[in-house]
């Protein structure tokens, strides 16, 4: 679509501004996607006051020429732009939280130039059993819009994977696990880096899931066993399966904790894509659970759409 | 003591050759210590064939002038010098193992020069529930020499902490935990590095020990809670206790696994020194256990003495 076409049809702009990158969507008045943009100018790379400039540069080609304070384009932003060290702090909403609570907590940064009407959505926090998220809550809202009757746990795998409990249109609580970061550190920087060669091994992954689910106290010992297994029996069954076993222990430890919290008749859904989402799904199969995989982009956009509707109605 | 005095009284040389450094002791004929030396020329810094040169340089000042093949000094070496990538491989002995088994597995590297009679002790391995150690087995032998009736678990805290089960003068099995390396990676390189400021906090450490003992599946979630706790309640009780809490979760996870394996009437002893040994002792107190702390150097030397006696008698 040409820039002129985008500009003539632009309804609003959706933004997911994370720690290491940001993604933007040009949306029409019916919430359809006109264009996408992305940049590596995440929170970590932006200095004082740079947020507005970065945003204006990225959306410049989408905007009509006639913008002013009275004729401005709404920009709905989720993610780290609302952190204390971000563009403009949007204090955490606390659980239990409903989608309208999150939209109501949006803040508007003071802008240097006219033509944009920026709303930054808050993250979510939990005081008892301390936990925080910024960005994932918007994906949860998007998921809830499409699954109004869902009751159970929604998982967002990642460096710090999040599991949120949802019922009756409310996020009642959530738990973050350091699984992704622990896997990365151990596989790249610990003594286990010597044992990471080899291809995927579904059986080894699933055995590790089962083992750590039954014997969760063994985690720090099982990790060393990945190294020792290669030394004790270099040609044994562990050879070449080190990465799969490590992944199984780490993801398995996380999922064992969720399984202990899962209520009767509760469902599980995964928001994500690619290999990581598949691994989580495979791990859930070991526990006889099937999980629907929801596309992360459509969940994010769904949440931003819902916030846009709430913020422009009010 | 002057070099002349050492040389005139030298009985044998004890060596603990580790991955990152080595320690040597000049011993008299009655197993008393005449002198000590140490070097950072551990396994990691030695190239092909360098072991003999490094050893000769370090003991040169201790040796009498009259050495020959018929009049040589015994050198008893434990540790990584016997690894596959070390000086001369001393294949692992397997558990269950007795001190005499370990001495019998010693190997003699071929030397370029006369005057030294070098014996390298084997490490210990466990095939079922794969695990390995090199060096710690000699400390265990030293401990057993002084505690012939001990029945229980001996802990050697460290980067990869080891717990060995000992009864009837036999090491029946052992377990390595990656606790030390996991603590180092998380405290220095993960997102938790932002939460490590502050002094020791015994209460926070002990609360973490208790928590993870009761809820071992929560480990990867509790770790993130150290970060989230500071964000949710910056002035709350967690402030300044991040390192103590992390240490409590990691050491506590390890000790919870041992507690589940501890037999009726079994004792616990710690071979180590300084802050780390004190933390393990404090963690054991939370479980109503008192552990004797054994000095690591005297355990190493005790094991090398016992090996020397066995090797020179035979």
PDB file of C-alpha atoms in Angstrom, chain A residues 29-240:
ATOM      1  CA  UNK A  29     -10.729   2.965  11.390  1.00  0.00           C
ATOM      2  CA  UNK A  30     -12.050  -0.624  11.414  1.00  0.00           C
ATOM      3  CA  UNK A  31      -8.967  -1.942  13.255  1.00  0.00           C
ATOM      4  CA  UNK A  32      -7.505  -3.526  10.116  1.00  0.00           C
ATOM      5  CA  UNK A  33      -3.733  -3.480   9.596  1.00  0.00           C
ATOM      6  CA  UNK A  34      -2.550  -1.041   6.897  1.00  0.00           C
ATOM      7  CA  UNK A  35       1.211  -1.389   7.489  1.00  0.00           C
ATOM      8  CA  UNK A  36       3.810  -2.675   9.925  1.00  0.00           C
ATOM      9  CA  UNK A  37       7.162  -1.261  11.093  1.00  0.00           C
ATOM     10  CA  UNK A  38       9.805  -2.374  13.518  1.00  0.00           C
ATOM     11  CA  UNK A  39      13.012  -1.029  14.992  1.00  0.00           C
ATOM     12  CA  UNK A  40      15.725  -2.104  17.408  1.00  0.00           C
ATOM     13  CA  UNK A  41      15.352   1.167  19.339  1.00  0.00           C
ATOM     14  CA  UNK A  42      13.998  -0.529  22.426  1.00  0.00           C
ATOM     15  CA  UNK A  43      14.034   1.020  25.881  1.00  0.00           C
ATOM     16  CA  UNK A  44      17.685   0.034  26.370  1.00  0.00           C
ATOM     17  CA  UNK A  45      18.893   2.169  23.456  1.00  0.00           C
ATOM     18  CA  UNK A  46      16.943   5.379  24.054  1.00  0.00           C
ATOM     19  CA  UNK A  47      18.352   8.330  25.952  1.00  0.00           C
ATOM     20  CA  UNK A  48      16.517  11.133  27.713  1.00  0.00           C
ATOM     21  CA  UNK A  49      13.655  12.487  25.709  1.00  0.00           C
ATOM     22  CA  UNK A  50      14.328  10.327  22.684  1.00  0.00           C
ATOM     23  CA  UNK A  51      11.049   8.445  22.708  1.00  0.00           C
ATOM     24  CA  UNK A  52       8.972  11.073  20.908  1.00  0.00           C
ATOM     25  CA  UNK A  53      11.606  11.547  18.192  1.00  0.00           C
ATOM     26  CA  UNK A  54      11.925   7.792  17.613  1.00  0.00           C
ATOM     27  CA  UNK A  55       8.154   7.403  17.400  1.00  0.00           C
ATOM     28  CA  UNK A  56       7.720  10.357  15.001  1.00  0.00           C
ATOM     29  CA  UNK A  57      10.503   9.078  12.733  1.00  0.00           C
ATOM     30  CA  UNK A  58       8.934   5.634  12.501  1.00  0.00           C
ATOM     31  CA  UNK A  59       5.359   6.798  11.796  1.00  0.00           C
ATOM     32  CA  UNK A  60       6.240   9.844   9.661  1.00  0.00           C
ATOM     33  CA  UNK A  61       5.447   8.079   6.371  1.00  0.00           C
ATOM     34  CA  UNK A  62       2.012   6.994   7.614  1.00  0.00           C
ATOM     35  CA  UNK A  63       0.671  10.372   8.763  1.00  0.00           C
ATOM     36  CA  UNK A  64      -1.576  12.733   6.783  1.00  0.00           C
ATOM     37  CA  UNK A  65      -0.279  16.287   6.314  1.00  0.00           C
ATOM     38  CA  UNK A  66      -3.129  17.954   8.094  1.00  0.00           C
ATOM     39  CA  UNK A  67      -2.499  16.963  11.703  1.00  0.00           C
ATOM     40  CA  UNK A  68      -2.938  19.405  14.587  1.00  0.00           C
ATOM     41  CA  UNK A  69      -3.957  19.344  18.239  1.00  0.00           C
ATOM     42  CA  UNK A  70      -7.598  19.287  17.166  1.00  0.00           C
ATOM     43  CA  UNK A  71      -7.032  16.713  14.452  1.00  0.00           C
ATOM     44  CA  UNK A  72      -4.610  14.222  15.940  1.00  0.00           C
ATOM     45  CA  UNK A  73      -3.891  10.509  15.513  1.00  0.00           C
ATOM     46  CA  UNK A  74      -4.209   8.249  18.563  1.00  0.00           C
ATOM     47  CA  UNK A  75      -1.149   6.154  19.373  1.00  0.00           C
ATOM     48  CA  UNK A  76      -1.695   3.301  21.841  1.00  0.00           C
ATOM     49  CA  UNK A  77       1.533   2.014  23.381  1.00  0.00           C
ATOM     50  CA  UNK A  78       2.117  -1.044  25.562  1.00  0.00           C
ATOM     51  CA  UNK A  79       5.334  -2.367  27.090  1.00  0.00           C
ATOM     52  CA  UNK A  80       8.435  -0.881  28.646  1.00  0.00           C
ATOM     53  CA  UNK A  81       7.733   2.677  27.407  1.00  0.00           C
ATOM     54  CA  UNK A  82       5.587   2.882  30.568  1.00  0.00           C
ATOM     55  CA  UNK A  83       8.314   1.721  32.945  1.00  0.00           C
ATOM     56  CA  UNK A  84       9.868   4.049  35.490  1.00  0.00           C
ATOM     57  CA  UNK A  85      12.965   4.305  33.291  1.00  0.00           C
ATOM     58  CA  UNK A  86      10.802   4.592  30.127  1.00  0.00           C
ATOM     59  CA  UNK A  87       9.052   7.449  28.324  1.00  0.00           C
ATOM     60  CA  UNK A  88       6.447   8.292  30.936  1.00  0.00           C
ATOM     61  CA  UNK A  89       5.706   6.061  33.911  1.00  0.00           C
ATOM     62  CA  UNK A  90       2.342   4.304  33.810  1.00  0.00           C
ATOM     63  CA  UNK A  91       2.173   2.880  37.352  1.00  0.00           C
ATOM     64  CA  UNK A  92       1.399  -0.828  37.520  1.00  0.00           C
ATOM     65  CA  UNK A  93      -2.223  -1.869  37.871  1.00  0.00           C
ATOM     66  CA  UNK A  94      -2.579  -4.603  40.481  1.00  0.00           C
ATOM     67  CA  UNK A  95      -4.218  -8.007  40.186  1.00  0.00           C
ATOM     68  CA  UNK A  96      -6.992  -8.965  40.164  1.00  0.00           C
ATOM     69  CA  UNK A  97      -7.401  -6.803  37.058  1.00  0.00           C
ATOM     70  CA  UNK A  98      -9.899  -6.526  34.225  1.00  0.00           C
ATOM     71  CA  UNK A  99      -9.154  -5.140  30.730  1.00  0.00           C
ATOM     72  CA  UNK A 100     -10.961  -1.868  31.490  1.00  0.00           C
ATOM     73  CA  UNK A 101      -8.766  -1.346  34.593  1.00  0.00           C
ATOM     74  CA  UNK A 102      -5.692  -1.534  32.410  1.00  0.00           C
ATOM     75  CA  UNK A 103      -7.037   0.962  29.859  1.00  0.00           C
ATOM     76  CA  UNK A 104      -8.063   3.305  32.680  1.00  0.00           C
ATOM     77  CA  UNK A 105      -4.464   3.352  33.934  1.00  0.00           C
ATOM     78  CA  UNK A 106      -3.050   4.718  30.664  1.00  0.00           C
ATOM     79  CA  UNK A 107      -0.935   7.893  30.881  1.00  0.00           C
ATOM     80  CA  UNK A 108      -0.338  10.615  28.302  1.00  0.00           C
ATOM     81  CA  UNK A 109       3.228  11.889  27.925  1.00  0.00           C
ATOM     82  CA  UNK A 110       3.687  15.602  27.275  1.00  0.00           C
ATOM     83  CA  UNK A 111       4.669  16.010  23.617  1.00  0.00           C
ATOM     84  CA  UNK A 112       6.848  18.648  22.017  1.00  0.00           C
ATOM     85  CA  UNK A 113       4.926  18.661  18.739  1.00  0.00           C
ATOM     86  CA  UNK A 114       1.232  18.499  17.861  1.00  0.00           C
ATOM     87  CA  UNK A 115      -0.587  15.850  15.815  1.00  0.00           C
ATOM     88  CA  UNK A 116      -0.230  12.734  17.950  1.00  0.00           C
ATOM     89  CA  UNK A 117      -2.297  11.715  20.954  1.00  0.00           C
ATOM     90  CA  UNK A 118      -0.158   9.140  22.785  1.00  0.00           C
ATOM     91  CA  UNK A 119      -1.547   6.801  25.450  1.00  0.00           C
ATOM     92  CA  UNK A 120       0.857   4.498  27.318  1.00  0.00           C
ATOM     93  CA  UNK A 121      -0.736   1.490  28.976  1.00  0.00           C
ATOM     94  CA  UNK A 122       0.278   0.339  32.460  1.00  0.00           C
ATOM     95  CA  UNK A 123       1.892  -2.972  33.322  1.00  0.00           C
ATOM     96  CA  UNK A 124       0.498  -5.323  35.897  1.00  0.00           C
ATOM     97  CA  UNK A 125       1.865  -6.184  39.319  1.00  0.00           C
ATOM     98  CA  UNK A 126       1.144  -8.606  42.110  1.00  0.00           C
ATOM     99  CA  UNK A 127       2.043  -7.531  45.640  1.00  0.00           C
ATOM    100  CA  UNK A 128       1.524 -10.745  47.561  1.00  0.00           C
ATOM    101  CA  UNK A 129       4.024 -13.170  45.945  1.00  0.00           C
ATOM    102  CA  UNK A 130       5.722 -10.220  44.191  1.00  0.00           C
ATOM    103  CA  UNK A 131       5.636 -10.249  40.416  1.00  0.00           C
ATOM    104  CA  UNK A 132       5.483  -7.797  37.515  1.00  0.00           C
ATOM    105  CA  UNK A 133       4.795  -7.685  33.769  1.00  0.00           C
ATOM    106  CA  UNK A 134       4.822  -4.941  31.120  1.00  0.00           C
ATOM    107  CA  UNK A 135       3.500  -5.775  27.687  1.00  0.00           C
ATOM    108  CA  UNK A 136       2.267  -9.303  28.345  1.00  0.00           C
ATOM    109  CA  UNK A 137      -0.876  -7.940  30.066  1.00  0.00           C
ATOM    110  CA  UNK A 138      -1.892  -6.433  26.718  1.00  0.00           C
ATOM    111  CA  UNK A 139      -1.480  -9.831  25.034  1.00  0.00           C
ATOM    112  CA  UNK A 140      -3.630 -11.330  27.783  1.00  0.00           C
ATOM    113  CA  UNK A 141      -6.325  -8.721  27.127  1.00  0.00           C
ATOM    114  CA  UNK A 142      -6.208  -9.577  23.425  1.00  0.00           C
ATOM    115  CA  UNK A 143      -6.517 -13.266  24.246  1.00  0.00           C
ATOM    116  CA  UNK A 144      -9.466 -12.600  26.562  1.00  0.00           C
ATOM    117  CA  UNK A 145     -11.279 -10.634  23.839  1.00  0.00           C
ATOM    118  CA  UNK A 146     -11.216 -13.731  21.632  1.00  0.00           C
ATOM    119  CA  UNK A 147     -11.805 -16.235  24.461  1.00  0.00           C
ATOM    120  CA  UNK A 148     -14.364 -14.557  26.751  1.00  0.00           C
ATOM    121  CA  UNK A 149     -15.244 -17.787  28.549  1.00  0.00           C
ATOM    122  CA  UNK A 150     -11.689 -19.056  29.109  1.00  0.00           C
ATOM    123  CA  UNK A 151     -10.923 -20.324  32.602  1.00  0.00           C
ATOM    124  CA  UNK A 152      -7.399 -21.487  33.351  1.00  0.00           C
ATOM    125  CA  UNK A 153      -3.796 -20.520  32.758  1.00  0.00           C
ATOM    126  CA  UNK A 154      -2.298 -18.658  29.813  1.00  0.00           C
ATOM    127  CA  UNK A 155       1.440 -19.096  29.253  1.00  0.00           C
ATOM    128  CA  UNK A 156       3.683 -16.577  27.474  1.00  0.00           C
ATOM    129  CA  UNK A 157       7.006 -18.400  27.023  1.00  0.00           C
ATOM    130  CA  UNK A 158      10.167 -16.299  26.794  1.00  0.00           C
ATOM    131  CA  UNK A 159      13.297 -15.169  28.606  1.00  0.00           C
ATOM    132  CA  UNK A 160      11.081 -14.670  31.634  1.00  0.00           C
ATOM    133  CA  UNK A 161       8.058 -16.792  30.918  1.00  0.00           C
ATOM    134  CA  UNK A 162       4.742 -15.683  32.389  1.00  0.00           C
ATOM    135  CA  UNK A 163       1.740 -17.756  33.431  1.00  0.00           C
ATOM    136  CA  UNK A 164      -1.482 -15.846  34.155  1.00  0.00           C
ATOM    137  CA  UNK A 165      -4.624 -17.248  35.707  1.00  0.00           C
ATOM    138  CA  UNK A 166      -7.766 -16.029  33.963  1.00  0.00           C
ATOM    139  CA  UNK A 167     -11.407 -16.593  34.816  1.00  0.00           C
ATOM    140  CA  UNK A 168     -14.610 -14.551  34.459  1.00  0.00           C
ATOM    141  CA  UNK A 169     -12.858 -11.978  32.291  1.00  0.00           C
ATOM    142  CA  UNK A 170     -10.370 -11.179  35.067  1.00  0.00           C
ATOM    143  CA  UNK A 171      -6.624 -11.761  35.455  1.00  0.00           C
ATOM    144  CA  UNK A 172      -6.568 -13.008  39.023  1.00  0.00           C
ATOM    145  CA  UNK A 173      -2.817 -13.535  39.399  1.00  0.00           C
ATOM    146  CA  UNK A 174       0.334 -14.517  37.563  1.00  0.00           C
ATOM    147  CA  UNK A 175       3.754 -16.105  37.970  1.00  0.00           C
ATOM    148  CA  UNK A 176       7.014 -15.355  36.159  1.00  0.00           C
ATOM    149  CA  UNK A 177       9.703 -18.039  35.776  1.00  0.00           C
ATOM    150  CA  UNK A 178      13.339 -17.345  34.888  1.00  0.00           C
ATOM    151  CA  UNK A 179      13.480 -20.511  32.767  1.00  0.00           C
ATOM    152  CA  UNK A 180      14.546 -18.881  29.495  1.00  0.00           C
ATOM    153  CA  UNK A 181      17.323 -16.830  31.050  1.00  0.00           C
ATOM    154  CA  UNK A 182      18.527 -19.772  33.164  1.00  0.00           C
ATOM    155  CA  UNK A 183      18.635 -21.979  30.043  1.00  0.00           C
ATOM    156  CA  UNK A 184      20.596 -19.334  28.128  1.00  0.00           C
ATOM    157  CA  UNK A 185      23.152 -18.785  30.912  1.00  0.00           C
ATOM    158  CA  UNK A 186      23.672 -22.486  31.574  1.00  0.00           C
ATOM    159  CA  UNK A 187      23.881 -23.513  27.924  1.00  0.00           C
ATOM    160  CA  UNK A 188      26.221 -20.692  26.912  1.00  0.00           C
ATOM    161  CA  UNK A 189      28.297 -19.852  29.977  1.00  0.00           C
ATOM    162  CA  UNK A 190      28.337 -22.701  32.483  1.00  0.00           C
ATOM    163  CA  UNK A 191      30.316 -25.947  32.378  1.00  0.00           C
ATOM    164  CA  UNK A 192      27.290 -27.385  30.541  1.00  0.00           C
ATOM    165  CA  UNK A 193      28.277 -25.429  27.411  1.00  0.00           C
ATOM    166  CA  UNK A 194      30.577 -28.375  26.619  1.00  0.00           C
ATOM    167  CA  UNK A 195      27.579 -30.729  26.529  1.00  0.00           C
ATOM    168  CA  UNK A 196      25.232 -28.780  24.256  1.00  0.00           C
ATOM    169  CA  UNK A 197      26.205 -30.247  20.868  1.00  0.00           C
ATOM    170  CA  UNK A 198      23.707 -32.501  19.166  1.00  0.00           C
ATOM    171  CA  UNK A 199      20.285 -32.313  17.657  1.00  0.00           C
ATOM    172  CA  UNK A 200      16.815 -32.291  19.189  1.00  0.00           C
ATOM    173  CA  UNK A 201      15.903 -35.423  21.072  1.00  0.00           C
ATOM    174  CA  UNK A 202      12.218 -35.625  21.938  1.00  0.00           C
ATOM    175  CA  UNK A 203      12.569 -38.727  24.112  1.00  0.00           C
ATOM    176  CA  UNK A 204      15.387 -37.211  26.192  1.00  0.00           C
ATOM    177  CA  UNK A 205      13.431 -33.947  26.564  1.00  0.00           C
ATOM    178  CA  UNK A 206      10.310 -35.784  27.731  1.00  0.00           C
ATOM    179  CA  UNK A 207      12.243 -38.033  30.125  1.00  0.00           C
ATOM    180  CA  UNK A 208      13.749 -34.936  31.734  1.00  0.00           C
ATOM    181  CA  UNK A 209      10.264 -33.363  32.025  1.00  0.00           C
ATOM    182  CA  UNK A 210       8.949 -36.478  33.762  1.00  0.00           C
ATOM    183  CA  UNK A 211      11.945 -36.847  36.064  1.00  0.00           C
ATOM    184  CA  UNK A 212      11.954 -33.287  37.375  1.00  0.00           C
ATOM    185  CA  UNK A 213       8.196 -33.325  37.821  1.00  0.00           C
ATOM    186  CA  UNK A 214       8.467 -36.272  40.212  1.00  0.00           C
ATOM    187  CA  UNK A 215      11.736 -35.162  41.862  1.00  0.00           C
ATOM    188  CA  UNK A 216      11.769 -31.358  41.791  1.00  0.00           C
ATOM    189  CA  UNK A 217      14.350 -31.086  44.592  1.00  0.00           C
ATOM    190  CA  UNK A 218      16.944 -32.712  42.339  1.00  0.00           C
ATOM    191  CA  UNK A 219      17.146 -29.852  39.826  1.00  0.00           C
ATOM    192  CA  UNK A 220      20.624 -28.519  40.691  1.00  0.00           C
ATOM    193  CA  UNK A 221      21.982 -32.071  40.798  1.00  0.00           C
ATOM    194  CA  UNK A 222      20.312 -33.150  37.547  1.00  0.00           C
ATOM    195  CA  UNK A 223      21.905 -30.173  35.802  1.00  0.00           C
ATOM    196  CA  UNK A 224      25.398 -31.416  36.687  1.00  0.00           C
ATOM    197  CA  UNK A 225      24.378 -34.883  35.565  1.00  0.00           C
ATOM    198  CA  UNK A 226      24.178 -33.545  31.995  1.00  0.00           C
ATOM    199  CA  UNK A 227      27.918 -32.923  32.159  1.00  0.00           C
ATOM    200  CA  UNK A 228      28.762 -36.035  34.147  1.00  0.00           C
ATOM    201  CA  UNK A 229      26.677 -38.267  31.880  1.00  0.00           C
ATOM    202  CA  UNK A 230      28.947 -37.417  28.980  1.00  0.00           C
ATOM    203  CA  UNK A 231      32.089 -38.153  31.010  1.00  0.00           C
ATOM    204  CA  UNK A 232      30.886 -41.394  32.574  1.00  0.00           C
ATOM    205  CA  UNK A 233      29.424 -42.910  29.425  1.00  0.00           C
ATOM    206  CA  UNK A 234      30.635 -40.866  26.443  1.00  0.00           C
ATOM    207  CA  UNK A 235      28.832 -43.133  24.010  1.00  0.00           C
ATOM    208  CA  UNK A 236      25.769 -43.611  26.174  1.00  0.00           C
ATOM    209  CA  UNK A 237      22.248 -42.462  25.540  1.00  0.00           C
ATOM    210  CA  UNK A 238      22.907 -38.982  26.881  1.00  0.00           C
ATOM    211  CA  UNK A 239      25.455 -38.265  24.164  1.00  0.00           C
ATOM    212  CA  UNK A 240      24.163 -35.554  21.859  1.00  0.00           C
TER     213      UNK A 240
END
